[in-house]
Tab-separated table of C-alpha atoms in Angstrom:
chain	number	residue	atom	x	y	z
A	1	UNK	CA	-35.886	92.255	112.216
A	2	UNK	CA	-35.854	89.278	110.391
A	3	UNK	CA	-35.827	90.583	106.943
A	4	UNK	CA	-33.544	92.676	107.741
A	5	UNK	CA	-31.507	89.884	108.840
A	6	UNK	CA	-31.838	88.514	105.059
A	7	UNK	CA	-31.153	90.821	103.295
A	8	UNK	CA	-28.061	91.387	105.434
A	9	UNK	CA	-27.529	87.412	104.909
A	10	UNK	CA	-28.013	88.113	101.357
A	11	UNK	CA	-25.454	91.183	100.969
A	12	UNK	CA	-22.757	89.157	102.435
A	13	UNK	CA	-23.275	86.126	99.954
A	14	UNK	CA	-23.204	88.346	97.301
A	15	UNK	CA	-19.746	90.055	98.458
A	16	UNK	CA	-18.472	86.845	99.004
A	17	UNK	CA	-19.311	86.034	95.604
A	18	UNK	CA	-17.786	88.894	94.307
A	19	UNK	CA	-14.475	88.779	95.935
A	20	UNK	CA	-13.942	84.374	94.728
A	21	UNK	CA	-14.750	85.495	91.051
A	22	UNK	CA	-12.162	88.826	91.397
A	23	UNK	CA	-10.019	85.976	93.194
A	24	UNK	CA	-9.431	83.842	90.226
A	25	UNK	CA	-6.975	84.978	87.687
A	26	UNK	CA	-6.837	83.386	83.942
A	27	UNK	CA	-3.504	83.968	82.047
A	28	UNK	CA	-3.306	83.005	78.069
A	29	UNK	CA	-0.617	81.507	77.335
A	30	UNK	CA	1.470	82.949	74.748
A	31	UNK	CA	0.544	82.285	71.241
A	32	UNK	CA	-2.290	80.208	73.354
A	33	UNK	CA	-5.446	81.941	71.457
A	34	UNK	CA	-4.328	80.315	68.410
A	35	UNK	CA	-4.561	83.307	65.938
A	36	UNK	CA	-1.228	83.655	64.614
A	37	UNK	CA	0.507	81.138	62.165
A	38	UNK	CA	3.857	80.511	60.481
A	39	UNK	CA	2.864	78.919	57.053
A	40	UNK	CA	5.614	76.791	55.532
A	41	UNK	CA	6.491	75.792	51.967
A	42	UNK	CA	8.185	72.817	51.822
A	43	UNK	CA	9.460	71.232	48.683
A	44	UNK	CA	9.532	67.618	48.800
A	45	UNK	CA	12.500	65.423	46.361
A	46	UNK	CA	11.311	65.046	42.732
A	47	UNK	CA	12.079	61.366	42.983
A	48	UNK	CA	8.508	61.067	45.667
A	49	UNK	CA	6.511	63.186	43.437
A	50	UNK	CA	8.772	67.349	43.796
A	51	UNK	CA	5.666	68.663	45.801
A	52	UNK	CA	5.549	71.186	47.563
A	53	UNK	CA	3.989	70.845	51.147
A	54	UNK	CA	2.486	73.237	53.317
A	55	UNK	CA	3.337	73.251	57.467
A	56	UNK	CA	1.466	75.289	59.894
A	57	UNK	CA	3.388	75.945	63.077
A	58	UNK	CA	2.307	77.990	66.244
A	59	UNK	CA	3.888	81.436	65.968
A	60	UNK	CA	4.209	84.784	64.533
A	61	UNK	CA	2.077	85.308	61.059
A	62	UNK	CA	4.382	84.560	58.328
A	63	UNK	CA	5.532	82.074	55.386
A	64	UNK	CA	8.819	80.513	55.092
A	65	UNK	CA	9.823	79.232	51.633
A	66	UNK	CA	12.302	76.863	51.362
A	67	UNK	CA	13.798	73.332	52.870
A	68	UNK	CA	14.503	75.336	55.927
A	69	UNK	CA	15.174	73.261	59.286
A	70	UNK	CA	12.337	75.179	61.682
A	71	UNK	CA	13.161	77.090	64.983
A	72	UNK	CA	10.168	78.809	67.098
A	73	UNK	CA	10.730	82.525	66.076
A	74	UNK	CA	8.341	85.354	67.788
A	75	UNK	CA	8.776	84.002	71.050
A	76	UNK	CA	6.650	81.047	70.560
A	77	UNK	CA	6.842	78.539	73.122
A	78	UNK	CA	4.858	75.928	70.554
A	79	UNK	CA	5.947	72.654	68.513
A	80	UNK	CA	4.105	70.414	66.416
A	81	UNK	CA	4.375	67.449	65.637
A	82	UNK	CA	4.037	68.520	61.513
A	83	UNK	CA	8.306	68.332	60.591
A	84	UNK	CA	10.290	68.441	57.425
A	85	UNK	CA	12.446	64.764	57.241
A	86	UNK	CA	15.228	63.876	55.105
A	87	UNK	CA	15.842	60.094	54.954
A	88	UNK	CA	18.291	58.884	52.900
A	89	UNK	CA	18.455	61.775	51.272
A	90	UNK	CA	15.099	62.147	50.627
A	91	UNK	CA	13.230	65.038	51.806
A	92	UNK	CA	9.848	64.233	53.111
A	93	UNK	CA	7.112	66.185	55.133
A	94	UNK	CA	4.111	65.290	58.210
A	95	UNK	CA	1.747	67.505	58.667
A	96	UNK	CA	-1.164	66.368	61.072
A	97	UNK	CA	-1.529	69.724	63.188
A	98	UNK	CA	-3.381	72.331	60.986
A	99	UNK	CA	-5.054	75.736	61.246
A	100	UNK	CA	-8.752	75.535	61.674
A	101	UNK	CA	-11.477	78.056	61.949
A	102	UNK	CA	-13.051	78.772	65.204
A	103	UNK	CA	-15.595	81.541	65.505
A	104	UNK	CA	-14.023	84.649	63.800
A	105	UNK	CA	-10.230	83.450	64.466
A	106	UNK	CA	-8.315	79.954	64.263
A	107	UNK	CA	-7.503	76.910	66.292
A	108	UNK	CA	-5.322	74.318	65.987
A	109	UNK	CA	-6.629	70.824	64.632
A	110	UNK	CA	-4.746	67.398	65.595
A	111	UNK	CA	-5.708	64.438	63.770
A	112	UNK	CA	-3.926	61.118	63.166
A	113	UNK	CA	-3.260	59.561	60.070
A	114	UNK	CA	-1.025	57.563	57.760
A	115	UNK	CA	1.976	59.227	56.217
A	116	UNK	CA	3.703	57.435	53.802
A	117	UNK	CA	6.878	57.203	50.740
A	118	UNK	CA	7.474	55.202	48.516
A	119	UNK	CA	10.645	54.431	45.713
A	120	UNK	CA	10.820	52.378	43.743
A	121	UNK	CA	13.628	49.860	44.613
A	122	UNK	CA	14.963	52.198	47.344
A	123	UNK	CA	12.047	53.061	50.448
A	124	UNK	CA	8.221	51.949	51.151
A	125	UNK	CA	7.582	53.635	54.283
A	126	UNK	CA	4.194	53.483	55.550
A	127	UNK	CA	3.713	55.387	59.354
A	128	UNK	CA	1.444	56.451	61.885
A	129	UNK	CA	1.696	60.227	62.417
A	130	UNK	CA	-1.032	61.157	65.274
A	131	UNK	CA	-1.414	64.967	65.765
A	132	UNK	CA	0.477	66.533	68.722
A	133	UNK	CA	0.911	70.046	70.030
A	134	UNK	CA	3.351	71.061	73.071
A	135	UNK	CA	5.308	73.019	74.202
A	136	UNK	CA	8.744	73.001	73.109
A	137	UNK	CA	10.540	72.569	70.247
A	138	UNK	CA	11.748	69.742	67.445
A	139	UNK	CA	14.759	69.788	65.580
A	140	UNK	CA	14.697	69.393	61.908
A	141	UNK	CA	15.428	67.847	60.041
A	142	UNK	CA	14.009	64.159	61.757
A	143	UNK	CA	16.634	61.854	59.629
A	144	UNK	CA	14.571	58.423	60.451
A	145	UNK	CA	11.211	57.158	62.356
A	146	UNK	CA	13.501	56.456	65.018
A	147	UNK	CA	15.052	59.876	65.778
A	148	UNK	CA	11.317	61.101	66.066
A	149	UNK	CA	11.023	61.524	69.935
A	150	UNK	CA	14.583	62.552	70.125
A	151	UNK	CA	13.683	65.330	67.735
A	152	UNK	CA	11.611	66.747	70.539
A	153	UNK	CA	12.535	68.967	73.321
A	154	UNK	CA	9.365	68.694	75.720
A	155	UNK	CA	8.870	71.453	78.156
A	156	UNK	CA	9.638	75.050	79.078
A	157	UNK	CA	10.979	76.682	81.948
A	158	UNK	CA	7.946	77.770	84.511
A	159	UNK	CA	8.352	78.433	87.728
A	160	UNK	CA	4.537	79.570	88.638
A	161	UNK	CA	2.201	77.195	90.793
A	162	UNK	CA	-1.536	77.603	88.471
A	163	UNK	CA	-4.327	75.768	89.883
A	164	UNK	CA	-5.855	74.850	86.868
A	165	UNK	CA	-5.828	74.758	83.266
A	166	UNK	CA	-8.586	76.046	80.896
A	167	UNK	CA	-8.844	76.154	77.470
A	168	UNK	CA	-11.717	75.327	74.154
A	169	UNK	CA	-11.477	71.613	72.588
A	170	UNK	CA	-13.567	69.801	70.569
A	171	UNK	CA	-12.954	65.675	69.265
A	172	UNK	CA	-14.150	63.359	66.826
A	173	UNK	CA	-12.955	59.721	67.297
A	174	UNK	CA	-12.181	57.447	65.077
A	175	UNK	CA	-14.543	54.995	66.223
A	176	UNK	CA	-12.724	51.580	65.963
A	177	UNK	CA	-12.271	49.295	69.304
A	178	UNK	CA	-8.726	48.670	68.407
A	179	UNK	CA	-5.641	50.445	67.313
A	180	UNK	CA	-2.536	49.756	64.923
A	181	UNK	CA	0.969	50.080	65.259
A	182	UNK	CA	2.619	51.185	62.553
A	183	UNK	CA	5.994	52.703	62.346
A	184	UNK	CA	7.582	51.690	58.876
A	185	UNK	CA	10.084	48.653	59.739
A	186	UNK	CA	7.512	46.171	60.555
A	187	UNK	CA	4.228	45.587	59.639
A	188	UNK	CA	1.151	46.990	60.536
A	189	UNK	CA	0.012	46.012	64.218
A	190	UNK	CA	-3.154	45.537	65.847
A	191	UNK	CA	-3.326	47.450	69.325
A	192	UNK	CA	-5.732	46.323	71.869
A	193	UNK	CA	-8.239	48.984	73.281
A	194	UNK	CA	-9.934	52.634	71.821
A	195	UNK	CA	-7.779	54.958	71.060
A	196	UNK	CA	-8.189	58.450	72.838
A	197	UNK	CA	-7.180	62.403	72.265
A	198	UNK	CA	-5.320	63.480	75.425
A	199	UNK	CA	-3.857	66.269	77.020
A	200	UNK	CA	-1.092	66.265	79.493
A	201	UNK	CA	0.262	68.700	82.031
A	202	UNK	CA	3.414	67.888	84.153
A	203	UNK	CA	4.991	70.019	86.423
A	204	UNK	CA	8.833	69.541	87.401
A	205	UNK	CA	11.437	70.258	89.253
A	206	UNK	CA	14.234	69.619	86.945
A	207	UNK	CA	18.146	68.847	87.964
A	208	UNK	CA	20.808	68.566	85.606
A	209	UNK	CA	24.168	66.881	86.696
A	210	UNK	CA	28.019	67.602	85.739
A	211	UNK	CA	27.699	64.964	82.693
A	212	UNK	CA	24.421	66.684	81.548
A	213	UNK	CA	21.871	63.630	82.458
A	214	UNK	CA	18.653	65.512	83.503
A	215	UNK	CA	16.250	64.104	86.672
A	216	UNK	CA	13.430	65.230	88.032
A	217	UNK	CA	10.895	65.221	90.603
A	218	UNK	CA	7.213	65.579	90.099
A	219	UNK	CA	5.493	68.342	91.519
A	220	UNK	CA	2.196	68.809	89.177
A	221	UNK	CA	-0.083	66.750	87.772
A	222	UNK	CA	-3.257	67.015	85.004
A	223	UNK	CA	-4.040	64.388	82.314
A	224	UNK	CA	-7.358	63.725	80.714
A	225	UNK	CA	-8.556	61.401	77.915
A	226	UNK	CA	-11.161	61.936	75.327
A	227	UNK	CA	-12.893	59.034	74.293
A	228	UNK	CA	-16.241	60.047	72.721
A	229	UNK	CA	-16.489	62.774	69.962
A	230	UNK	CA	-18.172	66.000	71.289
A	231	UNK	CA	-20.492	66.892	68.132
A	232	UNK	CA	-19.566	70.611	68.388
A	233	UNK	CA	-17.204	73.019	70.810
A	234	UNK	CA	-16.577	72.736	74.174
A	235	UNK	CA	-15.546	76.072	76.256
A	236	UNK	CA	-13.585	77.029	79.088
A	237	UNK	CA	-12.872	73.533	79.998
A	238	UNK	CA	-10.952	73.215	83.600
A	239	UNK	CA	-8.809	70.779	84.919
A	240	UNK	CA	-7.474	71.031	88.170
A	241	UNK	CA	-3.375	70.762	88.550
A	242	UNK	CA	-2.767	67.771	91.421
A	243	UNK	CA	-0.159	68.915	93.937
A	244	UNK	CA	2.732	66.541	95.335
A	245	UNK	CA	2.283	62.935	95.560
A	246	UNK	CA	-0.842	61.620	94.063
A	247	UNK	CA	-1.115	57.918	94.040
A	248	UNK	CA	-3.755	57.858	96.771
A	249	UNK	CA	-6.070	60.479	95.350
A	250	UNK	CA	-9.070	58.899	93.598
A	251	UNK	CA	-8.420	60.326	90.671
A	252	UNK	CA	-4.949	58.890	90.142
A	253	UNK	CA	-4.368	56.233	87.120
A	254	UNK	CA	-0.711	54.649	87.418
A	255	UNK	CA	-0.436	54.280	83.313
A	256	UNK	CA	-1.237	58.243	82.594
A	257	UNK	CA	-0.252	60.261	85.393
A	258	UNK	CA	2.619	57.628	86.939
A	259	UNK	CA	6.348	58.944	87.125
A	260	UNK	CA	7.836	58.803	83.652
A	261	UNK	CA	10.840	58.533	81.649
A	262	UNK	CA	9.716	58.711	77.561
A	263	UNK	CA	10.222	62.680	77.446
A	264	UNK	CA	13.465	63.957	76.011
A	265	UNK	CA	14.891	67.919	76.328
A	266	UNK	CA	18.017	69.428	75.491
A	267	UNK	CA	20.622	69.696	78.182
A	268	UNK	CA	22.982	72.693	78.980
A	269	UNK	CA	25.410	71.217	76.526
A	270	UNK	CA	22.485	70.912	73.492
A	271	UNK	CA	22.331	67.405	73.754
A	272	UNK	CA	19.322	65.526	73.571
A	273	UNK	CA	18.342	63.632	76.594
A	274	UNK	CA	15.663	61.879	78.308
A	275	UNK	CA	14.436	63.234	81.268
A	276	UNK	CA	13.837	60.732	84.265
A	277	UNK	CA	11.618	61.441	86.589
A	278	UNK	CA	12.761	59.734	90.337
A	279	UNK	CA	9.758	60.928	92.778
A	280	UNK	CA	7.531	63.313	93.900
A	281	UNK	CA	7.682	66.432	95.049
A	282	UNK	CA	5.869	68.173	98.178
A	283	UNK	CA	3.207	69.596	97.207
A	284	UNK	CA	4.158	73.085	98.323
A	285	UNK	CA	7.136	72.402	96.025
A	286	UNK	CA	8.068	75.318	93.406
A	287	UNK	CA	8.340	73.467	89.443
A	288	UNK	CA	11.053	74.707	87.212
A	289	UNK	CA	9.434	73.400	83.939
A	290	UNK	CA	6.204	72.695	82.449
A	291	UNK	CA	5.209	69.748	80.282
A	292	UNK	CA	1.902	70.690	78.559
A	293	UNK	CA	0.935	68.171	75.410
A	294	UNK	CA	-2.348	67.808	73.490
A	295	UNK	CA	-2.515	65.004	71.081
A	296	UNK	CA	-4.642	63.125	68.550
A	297	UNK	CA	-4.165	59.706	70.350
A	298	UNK	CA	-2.490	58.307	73.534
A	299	UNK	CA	-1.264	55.350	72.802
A	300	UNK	CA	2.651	56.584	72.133
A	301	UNK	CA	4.673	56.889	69.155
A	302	UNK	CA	2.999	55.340	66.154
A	303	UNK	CA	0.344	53.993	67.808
A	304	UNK	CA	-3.085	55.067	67.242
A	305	UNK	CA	-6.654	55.206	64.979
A	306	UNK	CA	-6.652	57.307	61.597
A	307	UNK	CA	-9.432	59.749	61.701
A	308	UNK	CA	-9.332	60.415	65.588
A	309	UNK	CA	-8.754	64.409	65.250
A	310	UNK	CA	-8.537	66.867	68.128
A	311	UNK	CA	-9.283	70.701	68.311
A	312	UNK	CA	-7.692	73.037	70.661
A	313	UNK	CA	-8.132	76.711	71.433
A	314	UNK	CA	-7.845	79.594	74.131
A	315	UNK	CA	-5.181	78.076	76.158
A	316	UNK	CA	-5.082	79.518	79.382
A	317	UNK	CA	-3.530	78.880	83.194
A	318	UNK	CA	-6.435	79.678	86.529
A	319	UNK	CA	-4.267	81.296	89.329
């Protein structure tokens, strides 16, 4: 009787097993295994040089020749932070998201470096360019440093409620203690503190009003920081989405996952905006847009460490 009653015990287990791994559900985002690239040929102004630059953006396997202001084609929901500029008439290129090997298809590599121009007698522009991946859009061309984050329209609709995400990453710091700050008006800064990769997820319920300023309330939350280089590949990384208001959960750090208002999107009338977030949800709340960001470093816009670099792959949401 009593083995019987074990290997009952033991058939049960293993059903219950069975039914929570058929009870998870992974969904790739689109574009999210990384294996399909736009190539662009950019040619920058004879007076820097008359190269001619090559972008790699997120989306449907094909080259664009020509100083052609970007837009997402193949239903890519991806944008980089790699952009054609044209400052003072000037055309000038970043690229610091690339296409990488991994395994027998590609990845996208982040890194952060030092872009800079120079003419003589008219521009020396040195600036820090950190690798960043999201999705959304940017609108070319970026006509000065300071129209950078306006550039960017961060998020896309998504109205689903995942409860985690997963996806293949690999880093390589920079290994400095300190940062710089470095975004081509003043000089070159020293930052306190290491500089990490990151990756953020926000989910929102977003509310536009009759003059087109956007609000929202928080209903999902995922950030982590990589601070130590990896040596090789790490897969099917998962990190659980927090529900609803978070501040008391152990795991809750005010400067990375508090309510924010640095994102900007484009409104029902085009016009670029920043989104304000003005509380938190309930956590059985449905979202209306996602905010999903990896990046080189965390520190903001034109802060970071050259050489910190970033790989990401096999982007997928756990349902």
């Amino acid at each position: 009787m009593k083995r019987s009653c074990n290997i009952f015990v033991a058939l049960v287990m293993l059903l219950v097993t069975m039914n929570a791994g058929a009870a998870e559900k992974e969904v790739l985002l689109p574009y999210g295994d990384m294996n399909r690239w736009t190539i662009r040929k950019i040619h920058e102004s004879s007076i820097i040089g008359g190269k001619t630059k090559t972008l790699y953006e997120v989306g449907p396997n094909r080259t664009i020749e020509g100083n052609k202001p970007y837009v997402n084609g193949g239903g890519s929901p991806w944008g980089t932070s790699n952009v054609m500029a044209k400052v003072m008439g000037v055309v000038k290129t970043n690229n610091s998201v690339y296409r990488d090997r991994h395994g027998r298809g590609y990845c996208a590599k982040l890194t952060t470096h030092i872009e800079s121009v120079k003419v003589l007698g008219l521009m020396n522009i040195k600036v820090l360019a950190a690798g960043s991946l999201f999705l959304g859009d940017m609108k070319e061309p970026i006509t000065g440093t300071k129209d950078g984050p306006k550039a960017m329209n961060c998020g896309i609709r998504f109205t689903q409620r995942p409860k985690a995400i997963r996806y293949d990453y690999k880093v390589q710091t920079a290994g400095s203690s300190t940062r710089i700050k470095q975004n081509g008006f003043s000089r070159k800064q020293t930052v306190a503190g290491k500089d990490y990769a990151i990756a953020v997820l926000f989910l929102q319920k977003r509310t536009e009003d009759s003059k087109g300023n956007i609000t929202a309330k928080r209903v999902g939350t995922m950030v982590v920081k990589y601070g130590k280089s990896t040596g090789g590949w790490v897969d099917d990384a998962t990190y659980e989405i927090l529900y609803g208001d978070i501040r008391h959960n152990p795991h809750y750090d005010a400067k990375t996952m508090g309510l924010r208002s640095v994102d900007y999107a484009r409104n029902s009338k085009g016009k670029s905006v920043l989104v304000k977030e003005t509380g938190w949800a309930s956590a059985n709340e449905t979202p209306t847009h996602m905010i999903l960001q990896f990046s080189s470093s965390h520190g903001g816009a034109y802060v970071g460490s050259p050489g910190n670099t970033l790989w990401i792959d096999n982007v997928r949401m756990v349902y």
